[in-house]
mmCIF file of N, CA, C and O in Angstrom:
data_model
loop_
_atom_site.group_PDB
_atom_site.id
_atom_site.type_symbol
_atom_site.label_atom_id
_atom_site.label_comp_id
_atom_site.label_asym_id
_atom_site.label_seq_id
_atom_site.Cartn_x
_atom_site.Cartn_y
_atom_site.Cartn_z
ATOM 1 N N MET Q 28 0.841 -1.168 0.000
ATOM 2 C CA MET Q 28 0.000 0.000 0.000
ATOM 3 C C MET Q 28 0.888 1.233 0.000
ATOM 4 O O MET Q 28 1.911 1.270 0.667
ATOM 5 N N ARG Q 29 0.443 2.226 -0.723
ATOM 6 C CA ARG Q 29 1.185 3.489 -0.740
ATOM 7 C C ARG Q 29 0.521 4.493 0.185
ATOM 8 O O ARG Q 29 -0.702 4.574 0.264
ATOM 9 N N TYR Q 30 1.381 5.255 0.853
ATOM 10 C CA TYR Q 30 0.915 6.284 1.780
ATOM 11 C C TYR Q 30 1.576 7.601 1.436
ATOM 12 O O TYR Q 30 2.754 7.648 1.076
ATOM 13 N N LEU Q 31 0.797 8.672 1.561
ATOM 14 C CA LEU Q 31 1.311 10.017 1.375
ATOM 15 C C LEU Q 31 1.522 10.633 2.743
ATOM 16 O O LEU Q 31 0.610 10.637 3.569
ATOM 17 N N LEU Q 32 2.722 11.104 2.982
ATOM 18 C CA LEU Q 32 3.025 11.848 4.211
ATOM 19 C C LEU Q 32 3.087 13.316 3.829
ATOM 20 O O LEU Q 32 3.915 13.708 2.996
ATOM 21 N N MET Q 33 2.184 14.104 4.372
ATOM 22 C CA MET Q 33 2.169 15.542 4.109
ATOM 23 C C MET Q 33 2.797 16.242 5.300
ATOM 24 O O MET Q 33 2.285 16.149 6.416
ATOM 25 N N LEU Q 34 3.896 16.928 5.060
ATOM 26 C CA LEU Q 34 4.614 17.635 6.112
ATOM 27 C C LEU Q 34 4.039 19.045 6.220
ATOM 28 O O LEU Q 34 4.124 19.824 5.274
ATOM 29 N N CYS Q 35 3.407 19.317 7.342
ATOM 30 C CA CYS Q 35 2.709 20.589 7.535
ATOM 31 C C CYS Q 35 3.387 21.408 8.625
ATOM 32 O O CYS Q 35 3.996 20.865 9.534
ATOM 33 N N GLY Q 36 3.230 22.710 8.516
ATOM 34 C CA GLY Q 36 3.796 23.599 9.519
ATOM 35 C C GLY Q 36 3.049 24.911 9.536
ATOM 36 O O GLY Q 36 2.144 25.138 8.736
ATOM 37 N N GLY Q 37 3.453 25.760 10.446
ATOM 38 C CA GLY Q 37 2.819 27.059 10.611
ATOM 39 C C GLY Q 37 3.053 27.959 9.417
ATOM 40 O O GLY Q 37 3.592 27.549 8.386
ATOM 41 N N GLU Q 38 2.668 29.210 9.565
ATOM 42 C CA GLU Q 38 2.769 30.167 8.468
ATOM 43 C C GLU Q 38 4.195 30.332 7.970
ATOM 44 O O GLU Q 38 4.420 30.710 6.837
ATOM 45 N N SER Q 39 5.172 30.026 8.800
ATOM 46 C CA SER Q 39 6.571 30.144 8.391
ATOM 47 C C SER Q 39 7.116 28.819 7.862
ATOM 48 O O SER Q 39 8.310 28.568 7.902
ATOM 49 N N VAL Q 40 6.233 27.954 7.338
ATOM 50 C CA VAL Q 40 6.631 26.628 6.875
ATOM 51 C C VAL Q 40 7.741 26.714 5.827
ATOM 52 O O VAL Q 40 8.651 25.903 5.817
ATOM 53 N N GLY Q 41 7.695 27.709 4.960
ATOM 54 C CA GLY Q 41 8.743 27.870 3.956
ATOM 55 C C GLY Q 41 10.083 28.134 4.587
ATOM 56 O O GLY Q 41 11.100 27.572 4.187
ATOM 57 N N GLU Q 42 10.086 28.980 5.608
ATOM 58 C CA GLU Q 42 11.332 29.264 6.315
ATOM 59 C C GLU Q 42 11.810 28.023 7.068
ATOM 60 O O GLU Q 42 12.996 27.732 7.102
ATOM 61 N N GLN Q 43 10.875 27.284 7.682
ATOM 62 C CA GLN Q 43 11.253 26.069 8.399
ATOM 63 C C GLN Q 43 11.873 25.061 7.452
ATOM 64 O O GLN Q 43 12.857 24.414 7.777
ATOM 65 N N ALA Q 44 11.299 24.914 6.266
ATOM 66 C CA ALA Q 44 11.798 23.932 5.306
ATOM 67 C C ALA Q 44 13.194 24.288 4.813
ATOM 68 O O ALA Q 44 13.967 23.404 4.467
ATOM 69 N N LEU Q 45 13.517 25.568 4.785
ATOM 70 C CA LEU Q 45 14.832 26.002 4.325
ATOM 71 C C LEU Q 45 15.858 26.064 5.447
ATOM 72 O O LEU Q 45 17.033 26.284 5.212
ATOM 73 N N ASP Q 46 15.415 25.857 6.676
ATOM 74 C CA ASP Q 46 16.288 25.910 7.848
ATOM 75 C C ASP Q 46 17.282 24.754 7.776
ATOM 76 O O ASP Q 46 16.903 23.601 7.722
ATOM 77 N N THR Q 47 18.571 25.080 7.795
ATOM 78 C CA THR Q 47 19.587 24.036 7.675
ATOM 79 C C THR Q 47 19.588 23.085 8.869
ATOM 80 O O THR Q 47 20.054 21.962 8.761
ATOM 81 N N ASP Q 48 19.054 23.506 10.014
ATOM 82 C CA ASP Q 48 19.008 22.622 11.171
ATOM 83 C C ASP Q 48 18.048 21.460 10.948
ATOM 84 O O ASP Q 48 18.210 20.397 11.536
ATOM 85 N N ILE Q 49 17.036 21.633 10.119
ATOM 86 C CA ILE Q 49 16.073 20.555 9.857
ATOM 87 C C ILE Q 49 16.350 19.860 8.523
ATOM 88 O O ILE Q 49 15.999 18.697 8.347
ATOM 89 N N THR Q 50 17.019 20.545 7.610
ATOM 90 C CA THR Q 50 17.248 19.977 6.285
ATOM 91 C C THR Q 50 18.087 18.706 6.345
ATOM 92 O O THR Q 50 17.714 17.685 5.763
ATOM 93 N N ALA Q 51 19.203 18.744 7.032
ATOM 94 C CA ALA Q 51 20.093 17.580 7.080
ATOM 95 C C ALA Q 51 19.413 16.358 7.695
ATOM 96 O O ALA Q 51 19.475 15.269 7.110
ATOM 97 N N PRO Q 52 18.726 16.482 8.842
ATOM 98 C CA PRO Q 52 18.044 15.307 9.381
ATOM 99 C C PRO Q 52 16.928 14.786 8.463
ATOM 100 O O PRO Q 52 16.722 13.582 8.369
ATOM 101 N N CYS Q 53 16.240 15.688 7.783
ATOM 102 C CA CYS Q 53 15.182 15.255 6.861
ATOM 103 C C CYS Q 53 15.773 14.489 5.683
ATOM 104 O O CYS Q 53 15.227 13.463 5.266
ATOM 105 N N LEU Q 54 16.890 14.968 5.156
ATOM 106 C CA LEU Q 54 17.551 14.263 4.058
ATOM 107 C C LEU Q 54 18.038 12.890 4.514
ATOM 108 O O LEU Q 54 17.913 11.901 3.785
ATOM 109 N N ALA Q 55 18.577 12.828 5.727
ATOM 110 C CA ALA Q 55 19.043 11.541 6.271
ATOM 111 C C ALA Q 55 17.873 10.572 6.439
ATOM 112 O O ALA Q 55 17.999 9.381 6.143
ATOM 113 N N TRP Q 56 16.728 11.082 6.902
ATOM 114 C CA TRP Q 56 15.528 10.247 7.043
ATOM 115 C C TRP Q 56 15.124 9.696 5.674
ATOM 116 O O TRP Q 56 14.837 8.503 5.537
ATOM 117 N N GLY Q 57 15.117 10.558 4.655
ATOM 118 C CA GLY Q 57 14.761 10.129 3.301
ATOM 119 C C GLY Q 57 15.695 9.055 2.775
ATOM 120 O O GLY Q 57 15.256 8.069 2.172
ATOM 121 N N GLU Q 58 16.981 9.235 3.019
ATOM 122 C CA GLU Q 58 17.960 8.229 2.584
ATOM 123 C C GLU Q 58 17.740 6.894 3.290
ATOM 124 O O GLU Q 58 17.825 5.827 2.682
ATOM 125 N N GLU Q 59 17.432 6.951 4.604
ATOM 126 C CA GLU Q 59 17.182 5.717 5.364
ATOM 127 C C GLU Q 59 15.927 5.007 4.874
ATOM 128 O O GLU Q 59 15.905 3.782 4.715
ATOM 129 N N MET Q 60 14.851 5.757 4.625
ATOM 130 C CA MET Q 60 13.614 5.141 4.135
ATOM 131 C C MET Q 60 13.812 4.554 2.735
ATOM 132 O O MET Q 60 13.269 3.506 2.413
ATOM 133 N N THR Q 61 14.639 5.216 1.919
ATOM 134 C CA THR Q 61 14.961 4.687 0.584
ATOM 135 C C THR Q 61 15.773 3.407 0.726
ATOM 136 O O THR Q 61 15.514 2.417 0.034
ATOM 137 N N ARG Q 62 16.750 3.408 1.628
ATOM 138 C CA ARG Q 62 17.567 2.207 1.863
ATOM 139 C C ARG Q 62 16.709 1.027 2.277
ATOM 140 O O ARG Q 62 16.929 -0.103 1.861
ATOM 141 N N ARG Q 63 15.686 1.286 3.081
ATOM 142 C CA ARG Q 63 14.772 0.229 3.531
ATOM 143 C C ARG Q 63 13.776 -0.198 2.453
ATOM 144 O O ARG Q 63 13.004 -1.119 2.651
ATOM 145 N N GLY Q 64 13.762 0.516 1.331
ATOM 146 C CA GLY Q 64 12.855 0.186 0.243
ATOM 147 C C GLY Q 64 11.439 0.704 0.446
ATOM 148 O O GLY Q 64 10.518 0.263 -0.228
ATOM 149 N N MET Q 65 11.266 1.653 1.362
ATOM 150 C CA MET Q 65 9.932 2.176 1.659
ATOM 151 C C MET Q 65 9.625 3.476 0.925
ATOM 152 O O MET Q 65 8.481 3.730 0.579
ATOM 153 N N ARG Q 66 10.610 4.312 0.709
ATOM 154 C CA ARG Q 66 10.367 5.637 0.129
ATOM 155 C C ARG Q 66 10.335 5.552 -1.386
ATOM 156 O O ARG Q 66 11.289 5.139 -2.019
ATOM 157 N N VAL Q 67 9.210 5.948 -1.957
ATOM 158 C CA VAL Q 67 9.036 5.957 -3.408
ATOM 159 C C VAL Q 67 9.485 7.297 -3.985
ATOM 160 O O VAL Q 67 10.170 7.347 -4.997
ATOM 161 N N ASP Q 68 9.111 8.385 -3.307
ATOM 162 C CA ASP Q 68 9.452 9.723 -3.770
ATOM 163 C C ASP Q 68 9.200 10.715 -2.646
ATOM 164 O O ASP Q 68 8.543 10.386 -1.660
ATOM 165 N N GLY Q 69 9.678 11.908 -2.807
ATOM 166 C CA GLY Q 69 9.435 12.951 -1.829
ATOM 167 C C GLY Q 69 10.114 14.240 -2.227
ATOM 168 O O GLY Q 69 11.052 14.230 -3.029
ATOM 169 N N MET Q 70 9.604 15.326 -1.680
ATOM 170 C CA MET Q 70 10.186 16.626 -1.989
ATOM 171 C C MET Q 70 9.602 17.691 -1.089
ATOM 172 O O MET Q 70 8.519 17.520 -0.524
ATOM 173 N N GLY Q 71 10.329 18.777 -0.962
ATOM 174 C CA GLY Q 71 9.810 19.946 -0.285
ATOM 175 C C GLY Q 71 9.043 20.802 -1.279
ATOM 176 O O GLY Q 71 9.169 20.623 -2.493
ATOM 177 N N LEU Q 72 8.258 21.710 -0.760
ATOM 178 C CA LEU Q 72 7.485 22.615 -1.608
ATOM 179 C C LEU Q 72 7.897 24.056 -1.342
ATOM 180 O O LEU Q 72 8.323 24.395 -0.239
ATOM 181 N N ARG Q 73 7.752 24.896 -2.330
ATOM 182 C CA ARG Q 73 7.988 26.322 -2.150
ATOM 183 C C ARG Q 73 6.947 26.857 -1.173
ATOM 184 O O ARG Q 73 5.905 26.234 -0.955
ATOM 185 N N PRO Q 74 7.177 28.026 -0.588
ATOM 186 C CA PRO Q 74 6.226 28.594 0.377
ATOM 187 C C PRO Q 74 4.826 28.762 -0.227
ATOM 188 O O PRO Q 74 4.681 28.943 -1.441
ATOM 189 N N PRO Q 75 3.794 28.686 0.617
ATOM 190 C CA PRO Q 75 2.401 28.776 0.144
ATOM 191 C C PRO Q 75 2.108 30.039 -0.658
ATOM 192 O O PRO Q 75 1.269 30.022 -1.545
ATOM 193 N N GLU Q 76 2.814 31.121 -0.372
ATOM 194 C CA GLU Q 76 2.577 32.368 -1.103
ATOM 195 C C GLU Q 76 2.864 32.228 -2.587
ATOM 196 O O GLU Q 76 2.375 33.005 -3.403
ATOM 197 N N SER Q 77 3.678 31.230 -2.968
ATOM 198 C CA SER Q 77 4.038 31.056 -4.374
ATOM 199 C C SER Q 77 3.007 30.226 -5.142
ATOM 200 O O SER Q 77 3.127 30.051 -6.343
ATOM 201 N N ALA Q 78 1.985 29.742 -4.450
ATOM 202 C CA ALA Q 78 0.971 28.888 -5.085
ATOM 203 C C ALA Q 78 0.019 29.696 -5.967
ATOM 204 O O ALA Q 78 -0.192 30.887 -5.760
ATOM 205 N N THR Q 79 -0.554 29.017 -6.927
ATOM 206 C CA THR Q 79 -1.676 29.543 -7.702
ATOM 207 C C THR Q 79 -2.803 28.528 -7.549
ATOM 208 O O THR Q 79 -2.608 27.340 -7.772
ATOM 209 N N THR Q 80 -3.967 29.013 -7.160
ATOM 210 C CA THR Q 80 -5.126 28.159 -6.966
ATOM 211 C C THR Q 80 -6.061 28.321 -8.164
ATOM 212 O O THR Q 80 -6.335 29.446 -8.586
ATOM 213 N N ILE Q 81 -6.512 27.204 -8.723
ATOM 214 C CA ILE Q 81 -7.370 27.229 -9.907
ATOM 215 C C ILE Q 81 -8.706 26.579 -9.580
ATOM 216 O O ILE Q 81 -8.759 25.475 -9.043
ATOM 217 N N ARG Q 82 -9.775 27.276 -9.907
ATOM 218 C CA ARG Q 82 -11.133 26.755 -9.764
ATOM 219 C C ARG Q 82 -11.838 26.991 -11.093
ATOM 220 O O ARG Q 82 -11.686 28.052 -11.693
ATOM 221 N N VAL Q 83 -12.611 26.037 -11.546
ATOM 222 C CA VAL Q 83 -13.415 26.234 -12.743
ATOM 223 C C VAL Q 83 -14.870 26.298 -12.311
ATOM 224 O O VAL Q 83 -15.399 25.357 -11.726
ATOM 225 N N ARG Q 84 -15.506 27.435 -12.587
ATOM 226 C CA ARG Q 84 -16.907 27.664 -12.231
ATOM 227 C C ARG Q 84 -17.618 28.203 -13.463
ATOM 228 O O ARG Q 84 -17.164 29.177 -14.072
ATOM 229 N N GLY Q 85 -18.718 27.562 -13.808
ATOM 230 C CA GLY Q 85 -19.465 28.009 -14.978
ATOM 231 C C GLY Q 85 -18.635 27.983 -16.250
ATOM 232 O O GLY Q 85 -18.811 28.816 -17.130
ATOM 233 N N GLY Q 86 -17.687 27.044 -16.317
ATOM 234 C CA GLY Q 86 -16.844 26.915 -17.489
ATOM 235 C C GLY Q 86 -15.695 27.909 -17.561
ATOM 236 O O GLY Q 86 -14.921 27.886 -18.512
ATOM 237 N N LYS Q 87 -15.573 28.778 -16.575
ATOM 238 C CA LYS Q 87 -14.490 29.765 -16.563
ATOM 239 C C LYS Q 87 -13.486 29.435 -15.467
ATOM 240 O O LYS Q 87 -13.863 29.112 -14.353
ATOM 241 N N ALA Q 88 -12.214 29.525 -15.826
ATOM 242 C CA ALA Q 88 -11.146 29.270 -14.860
ATOM 243 C C ALA Q 88 -10.905 30.526 -14.028
ATOM 244 O O ALA Q 88 -10.720 31.613 -14.568
ATOM 245 N N LEU Q 89 -10.934 30.366 -12.726
ATOM 246 C CA LEU Q 89 -10.655 31.451 -11.792
ATOM 247 C C LEU Q 89 -9.315 31.161 -11.130
ATOM 248 O O LEU Q 89 -9.161 30.131 -10.478
ATOM 249 N N LEU Q 90 -8.357 32.031 -11.325
ATOM 250 C CA LEU Q 90 -7.027 31.854 -10.748
ATOM 251 C C LEU Q 90 -6.844 32.814 -9.588
ATOM 252 O O LEU Q 90 -7.202 33.987 -9.677
ATOM 253 N N THR Q 91 -6.301 32.284 -8.503
ATOM 254 C CA THR Q 91 -6.034 33.088 -7.322
ATOM 255 C C THR Q 91 -4.602 32.847 -6.898
ATOM 256 O O THR Q 91 -4.150 31.702 -6.844
ATOM 257 N N ASP Q 92 -3.880 33.903 -6.602
ATOM 258 C CA ASP Q 92 -2.523 33.752 -6.076
ATOM 259 C C ASP Q 92 -2.612 33.311 -4.624
ATOM 260 O O ASP Q 92 -3.448 33.806 -3.872
ATOM 261 N N GLY Q 93 -1.773 32.371 -4.249
ATOM 262 C CA GLY Q 93 -1.735 31.901 -2.868
ATOM 263 C C GLY Q 93 -2.404 30.551 -2.706
ATOM 264 O O GLY Q 93 -2.942 29.986 -3.652
ATOM 265 N N PRO Q 94 -2.378 30.033 -1.493
ATOM 266 C CA PRO Q 94 -2.912 28.691 -1.224
ATOM 267 C C PRO Q 94 -4.435 28.650 -1.293
ATOM 268 O O PRO Q 94 -5.104 29.678 -1.196
ATOM 269 N N PHE Q 95 -4.966 27.436 -1.462
ATOM 270 C CA PHE Q 95 -6.414 27.222 -1.554
ATOM 271 C C PHE Q 95 -7.121 27.606 -0.270
ATOM 272 O O PHE Q 95 -8.120 28.285 -0.280
ATOM 273 N N ALA Q 96 -6.607 27.133 0.844
ATOM 274 C CA ALA Q 96 -7.285 27.348 2.125
ATOM 275 C C ALA Q 96 -6.523 28.366 2.965
ATOM 276 O O ALA Q 96 -5.299 28.390 2.972
ATOM 277 N N GLU Q 97 -7.264 29.172 3.659
ATOM 278 C CA GLU Q 97 -6.646 30.095 4.610
ATOM 279 C C GLU Q 97 -6.621 29.396 5.962
ATOM 280 O O GLU Q 97 -7.607 29.396 6.679
ATOM 281 N N THR Q 98 -5.504 28.769 6.246
ATOM 282 C CA THR Q 98 -5.356 28.023 7.492
ATOM 283 C C THR Q 98 -4.062 28.450 8.162
ATOM 284 O O THR Q 98 -3.219 29.107 7.561
ATOM 285 N N LYS Q 99 -3.910 28.040 9.397
ATOM 286 C CA LYS Q 99 -2.685 28.366 10.126
ATOM 287 C C LYS Q 99 -1.542 27.439 9.721
ATOM 288 O O LYS Q 99 -0.385 27.770 9.900
ATOM 289 N N GLU Q 100 -1.877 26.250 9.205
ATOM 290 C CA GLU Q 100 -0.843 25.323 8.766
ATOM 291 C C GLU Q 100 -0.938 25.112 7.264
ATOM 292 O O GLU Q 100 -2.021 25.082 6.701
ATOM 293 N N GLN Q 101 0.225 24.958 6.648
ATOM 294 C CA GLN Q 101 0.319 24.731 5.213
ATOM 295 C C GLN Q 101 1.212 23.519 4.968
ATOM 296 O O GLN Q 101 2.027 23.156 5.802
ATOM 297 N N ILE Q 102 1.082 22.915 3.790
ATOM 298 C CA ILE Q 102 1.916 21.773 3.418
ATOM 299 C C ILE Q 102 3.265 22.296 2.943
ATOM 300 O O ILE Q 102 3.337 23.144 2.068
ATOM 301 N N GLY Q 103 4.327 21.782 3.550
ATOM 302 C CA GLY Q 103 5.675 22.212 3.205
ATOM 303 C C GLY Q 103 6.446 21.181 2.414
ATOM 304 O O GLY Q 103 7.485 21.470 1.837
ATOM 305 N N GLY Q 104 5.952 19.950 2.374
ATOM 306 C CA GLY Q 104 6.635 18.885 1.643
ATOM 307 C C GLY Q 104 5.816 17.615 1.677
ATOM 308 O O GLY Q 104 4.836 17.515 2.420
ATOM 309 N N ILE Q 105 6.211 16.667 0.866
ATOM 310 C CA ILE Q 105 5.511 15.385 0.807
ATOM 311 C C ILE Q 105 6.517 14.244 0.699
ATOM 312 O O ILE Q 105 7.649 14.437 0.250
ATOM 313 N N ASN Q 106 6.077 13.070 1.107
ATOM 314 C CA ASN Q 106 6.813 11.835 0.877
ATOM 315 C C ASN Q 106 5.804 10.766 0.518
ATOM 316 O O ASN Q 106 4.717 10.711 1.102
ATOM 317 N N VAL Q 107 6.143 9.927 -0.446
ATOM 318 C CA VAL Q 107 5.319 8.781 -0.812
ATOM 319 C C VAL Q 107 6.064 7.540 -0.348
ATOM 320 O O VAL Q 107 7.216 7.323 -0.722
ATOM 321 N N LEU Q 108 5.387 6.754 0.490
ATOM 322 C CA LEU Q 108 5.988 5.525 1.016
ATOM 323 C C LEU Q 108 5.209 4.304 0.555
ATOM 324 O O LEU Q 108 3.985 4.355 0.428
ATOM 325 N N GLU Q 109 5.916 3.229 0.343
ATOM 326 C CA GLU Q 109 5.314 1.925 0.071
ATOM 327 C C GLU Q 109 5.473 1.119 1.353
ATOM 328 O O GLU Q 109 6.592 0.799 1.754
ATOM 329 N N CYS Q 110 4.350 0.828 2.027
ATOM 330 C CA CYS Q 110 4.392 0.176 3.332
ATOM 331 C C CYS Q 110 3.512 -1.062 3.350
ATOM 332 O O CYS Q 110 2.545 -1.164 2.596
ATOM 333 N N GLU Q 111 3.844 -1.971 4.229
ATOM 334 C CA GLU Q 111 3.054 -3.185 4.389
ATOM 335 C C GLU Q 111 1.759 -2.923 5.142
ATOM 336 O O GLU Q 111 0.809 -3.679 5.012
ATOM 337 N N SER Q 112 1.735 -1.855 5.959
ATOM 338 C CA SER Q 112 0.554 -1.570 6.774
ATOM 339 C C SER Q 112 0.506 -0.091 7.131
ATOM 340 O O SER Q 112 1.504 0.625 7.020
ATOM 341 N N ARG Q 113 -0.659 0.336 7.594
ATOM 342 C CA ARG Q 113 -0.824 1.709 8.079
ATOM 343 C C ARG Q 113 0.102 1.954 9.270
ATOM 344 O O ARG Q 113 0.685 3.024 9.404
ATOM 345 N N GLU Q 114 0.241 0.955 10.115
ATOM 346 C CA GLU Q 114 1.101 1.074 11.288
ATOM 347 C C GLU Q 114 2.546 1.336 10.883
ATOM 348 O O GLU Q 114 3.239 2.137 11.517
ATOM 349 N N GLN Q 115 3.004 0.678 9.826
ATOM 350 C CA GLN Q 115 4.367 0.898 9.352
ATOM 351 C C GLN Q 115 4.520 2.333 8.828
ATOM 352 O O GLN Q 115 5.539 2.979 9.074
ATOM 353 N N ALA Q 116 3.511 2.836 8.125
ATOM 354 C CA ALA Q 116 3.550 4.214 7.625
ATOM 355 C C ALA Q 116 3.572 5.207 8.783
ATOM 356 O O ALA Q 116 4.304 6.196 8.754
ATOM 357 N N ILE Q 117 2.773 4.948 9.809
ATOM 358 C CA ILE Q 117 2.731 5.831 10.978
ATOM 359 C C ILE Q 117 4.068 5.807 11.709
ATOM 360 O O ILE Q 117 4.574 6.845 12.136
ATOM 361 N N GLU Q 118 4.656 4.640 11.827
ATOM 362 C CA GLU Q 118 5.959 4.537 12.489
ATOM 363 C C GLU Q 118 7.020 5.317 11.705
ATOM 364 O O GLU Q 118 7.860 6.003 12.289
ATOM 365 N N ALA Q 119 6.970 5.228 10.382
ATOM 366 C CA ALA Q 119 7.911 5.986 9.556
ATOM 367 C C ALA Q 119 7.699 7.481 9.749
ATOM 368 O O ALA Q 119 8.667 8.245 9.882
ATOM 369 N N ALA Q 120 6.450 7.915 9.775
ATOM 370 C CA ALA Q 120 6.147 9.336 9.982
ATOM 371 C C ALA Q 120 6.612 9.789 11.362
ATOM 372 O O ALA Q 120 7.138 10.893 11.519
ATOM 373 N N ARG Q 121 6.430 8.951 12.357
ATOM 374 C CA ARG Q 121 6.843 9.285 13.722
ATOM 375 C C ARG Q 121 8.353 9.503 13.805
ATOM 376 O O ARG Q 121 8.822 10.333 14.583
ATOM 377 N N SER Q 122 9.116 8.783 12.982
ATOM 378 C CA SER Q 122 10.571 8.905 13.025
ATOM 379 C C SER Q 122 11.094 10.069 12.173
ATOM 380 O O SER Q 122 12.282 10.372 12.208
ATOM 381 N N HIS Q 123 10.216 10.720 11.404
ATOM 382 C CA HIS Q 123 10.640 11.836 10.543
ATOM 383 C C HIS Q 123 10.959 13.050 11.415
ATOM 384 O O HIS Q 123 10.173 13.412 12.290
ATOM 385 N N PRO Q 124 12.091 13.707 11.200
ATOM 386 C CA PRO Q 124 12.466 14.875 12.007
ATOM 387 C C PRO Q 124 11.435 16.003 11.965
ATOM 388 O O PRO Q 124 11.316 16.775 12.921
ATOM 389 N N TRP Q 125 10.679 16.105 10.887
ATOM 390 C CA TRP Q 125 9.679 17.169 10.771
ATOM 391 C C TRP Q 125 8.615 17.062 11.862
ATOM 392 O O TRP Q 125 8.051 18.069 12.297
ATOM 393 N N ALA Q 126 8.346 15.852 12.337
ATOM 394 C CA ALA Q 126 7.327 15.658 13.374
ATOM 395 C C ALA Q 126 7.666 16.424 14.651
ATOM 396 O O ALA Q 126 6.765 16.754 15.431
ATOM 397 N N ALA Q 127 8.938 16.747 14.851
ATOM 398 C CA ALA Q 127 9.361 17.469 16.057
ATOM 399 C C ALA Q 127 9.098 18.977 15.964
ATOM 400 O O ALA Q 127 9.063 19.651 16.989
ATOM 401 N N ILE Q 128 8.915 19.506 14.738
ATOM 402 C CA ILE Q 128 8.703 20.951 14.605
ATOM 403 C C ILE Q 128 7.368 21.304 13.955
ATOM 404 O O ILE Q 128 6.937 22.441 14.010
ATOM 405 N N GLY Q 129 6.728 20.329 13.321
ATOM 406 C CA GLY Q 129 5.460 20.565 12.635
ATOM 407 C C GLY Q 129 4.544 19.376 12.840
ATOM 408 O O GLY Q 129 4.609 18.706 13.867
ATOM 409 N N THR Q 130 3.714 19.102 11.864
ATOM 410 C CA THR Q 130 2.841 17.932 11.908
ATOM 411 C C THR Q 130 2.993 17.162 10.606
ATOM 412 O O THR Q 130 3.381 17.722 9.571
ATOM 413 N N ILE Q 131 2.674 15.878 10.660
ATOM 414 C CA ILE Q 131 2.713 15.042 9.462
ATOM 415 C C ILE Q 131 1.363 14.337 9.364
ATOM 416 O O ILE Q 131 0.966 13.625 10.282
ATOM 417 N N GLU Q 132 0.698 14.548 8.242
ATOM 418 C CA GLU Q 132 -0.578 13.866 7.990
ATOM 419 C C GLU Q 132 -0.274 12.664 7.115
ATOM 420 O O GLU Q 132 0.401 12.769 6.088
ATOM 421 N N VAL Q 133 -0.768 11.494 7.528
ATOM 422 C CA VAL Q 133 -0.544 10.244 6.810
ATOM 423 C C VAL Q 133 -1.869 9.822 6.173
ATOM 424 O O VAL Q 133 -2.875 9.686 6.869
ATOM 425 N N ARG Q 134 -1.845 9.609 4.852
ATOM 426 C CA ARG Q 134 -3.049 9.159 4.142
ATOM 427 C C ARG Q 134 -2.704 8.039 3.187
ATOM 428 O O ARG Q 134 -1.701 8.110 2.460
ATOM 429 N N GLU Q 135 -3.560 7.004 3.166
ATOM 430 C CA GLU Q 135 -3.386 5.933 2.194
ATOM 431 C C GLU Q 135 -3.779 6.465 0.821
ATOM 432 O O GLU Q 135 -4.775 7.201 0.690
ATOM 433 N N MET Q 136 -3.013 6.114 -0.190
ATOM 434 C CA MET Q 136 -3.291 6.563 -1.542
ATOM 435 C C MET Q 136 -4.190 5.540 -2.238
ATOM 436 O O MET Q 136 -4.063 4.331 -1.990
ATOM 437 N N LEU Q 137 -5.057 6.010 -3.099
ATOM 438 C CA LEU Q 137 -5.959 5.116 -3.842
ATOM 439 C C LEU Q 137 -5.265 4.533 -5.037
ATOM 440 O O LEU Q 137 -4.380 5.042 -5.593
#
């Protein structure tokens, strides 16, 4: 089963993702998960302010600069894992360094 780990953080998520204190441990985590054969892919995202949101209403595309939702937390990165169980995905997320400074949402992929 594949799981998506969404790395979320506060409004300064872009700054947190670029922080060298968290970058090295996150890269090491990715390398370890790849070594174990669990990590399929992953990457950080640019800050939410750089997003463009697209909605089609009445056949017309409406573009908005910025993230879709106005929330206190934004997605700063993702990882796709191939796991034997939900518990294995949760354990992998628990060991991710990002969990110490932000939150990680784990979802099974269809």
